[in-house]
Amino acid sequence: MRFVHDSKSKGTIPLVRTKLRSAIILVNEHDEVALIRREKENLLYYVFPGGGVEFGHTAEETAVREAFEELGVHVELEGVAAHVAFNGELNPYYWARVTGGEFGTGTGEEFQAEQTNGSYTPMWVKRSALSHLPVRPPSLADLLANETERFFNKTLAED
C-alpha cells in the first residue's frame, strides 16, 4: 500500500484506491500488443498495462501514469476501446499511442527489488496469438485477436 502525507494531520495516511482499474491497449507497427507477463504463485498470465485508480485521480490519468511506470513510455490516449465489467466496476481500456520514452524501461513499484509479488515483464505479443495465451481479461484479448480494425466503446463482462 502506498502512503501520502496529509498536512492537516500528523504523519501519513494510506492512499486509498477504488476498485476501478484502467489500462491501455498499445499496438505497434508489427501488429503486436503490449502486455505485462506475470508470474505469481505458480501462475503465468498476461495483463494489459494498467492499474488501480487512486482517490482523486481520473481513469485517464491512471492509464497514462501506469503506461510510464510499467512500460517506460509516454502515451496519448485515443479513446475508450472497451469497458470491461469486473469487481462490480466498468473498467476502461484505452487505445493509446506512444509519444516518447523507451519500451521496457518501466520503473514502477512492480520493478523494485523489494517487491515480492511475482515477476512483471513487459513484452510485445502478436495480436493473432492473444486467444491462445492466458490473457486477462480474456474477452478483450479475444476481441483484439479477431478484430482487424479499431473498435470503440464496447462493453465486455468478466464477472
mmCIF file of N, CA and C in Angstrom, residues 26-33 124-128:
data_model
loop_
_atom_site.group_PDB
_atom_site.id
_atom_site.type_symbol
_atom_site.label_atom_id
_atom_site.label_comp_id
_atom_site.label_asym_id
_atom_site.label_seq_id
_atom_site.Cartn_x
_atom_site.Cartn_y
_atom_site.Cartn_z
ATOM 1 N N LEU A 26 -1.981 -0.905 -26.465
ATOM 2 C CA LEU A 26 -0.931 -0.312 -27.280
ATOM 3 C C LEU A 26 -0.534 -1.327 -28.337
ATOM 4 N N VAL A 27 -0.687 -0.956 -29.613
ATOM 5 C CA VAL A 27 -0.366 -1.849 -30.727
ATOM 6 C C VAL A 27 0.736 -1.200 -31.545
ATOM 7 N N ASN A 28 1.784 -1.969 -31.860
ATOM 8 C CA ASN A 28 2.884 -1.408 -32.638
ATOM 9 C C ASN A 28 2.701 -1.662 -34.136
ATOM 10 N N GLU A 29 3.695 -1.230 -34.913
ATOM 11 C CA GLU A 29 3.615 -1.342 -36.375
ATOM 12 C C GLU A 29 3.702 -2.781 -36.869
ATOM 13 N N HIS A 30 4.046 -3.723 -35.997
ATOM 14 C CA HIS A 30 4.125 -5.145 -36.359
ATOM 15 C C HIS A 30 2.875 -5.914 -35.935
ATOM 16 N N ASP A 31 1.817 -5.169 -35.589
ATOM 17 C CA ASP A 31 0.553 -5.750 -35.128
ATOM 18 C C ASP A 31 0.753 -6.590 -33.863
ATOM 19 N N GLU A 32 1.596 -6.059 -32.970
ATOM 20 C CA GLU A 32 1.840 -6.676 -31.674
ATOM 21 C C GLU A 32 1.239 -5.789 -30.595
ATOM 22 N N VAL A 33 0.766 -6.417 -29.539
ATOM 23 C CA VAL A 33 0.120 -5.723 -28.428
ATOM 24 C C VAL A 33 1.055 -5.747 -27.222
ATOM 25 N N TRP A 124 6.027 -7.532 -26.145
ATOM 26 C CA TRP A 124 5.126 -7.421 -27.290
ATOM 27 C C TRP A 124 4.652 -8.822 -27.667
ATOM 28 N N VAL A 125 3.356 -8.953 -27.920
ATOM 29 C CA VAL A 125 2.757 -10.238 -28.286
ATOM 30 C C VAL A 125 1.953 -10.029 -29.569
ATOM 31 N N LYS A 126 2.159 -10.928 -30.544
ATOM 32 C CA LYS A 126 1.398 -10.846 -31.790
ATOM 33 C C LYS A 126 -0.097 -10.857 -31.481
ATOM 34 N N ARG A 127 -0.813 -9.977 -32.128
ATOM 35 C CA ARG A 127 -2.263 -9.902 -31.909
ATOM 36 C C ARG A 127 -2.926 -11.249 -32.173
ATOM 37 N N SER A 128 -2.481 -11.950 -33.201
ATOM 38 C CA SER A 128 -3.073 -13.251 -33.548
ATOM 39 C C SER A 128 -2.859 -14.315 -32.467
#
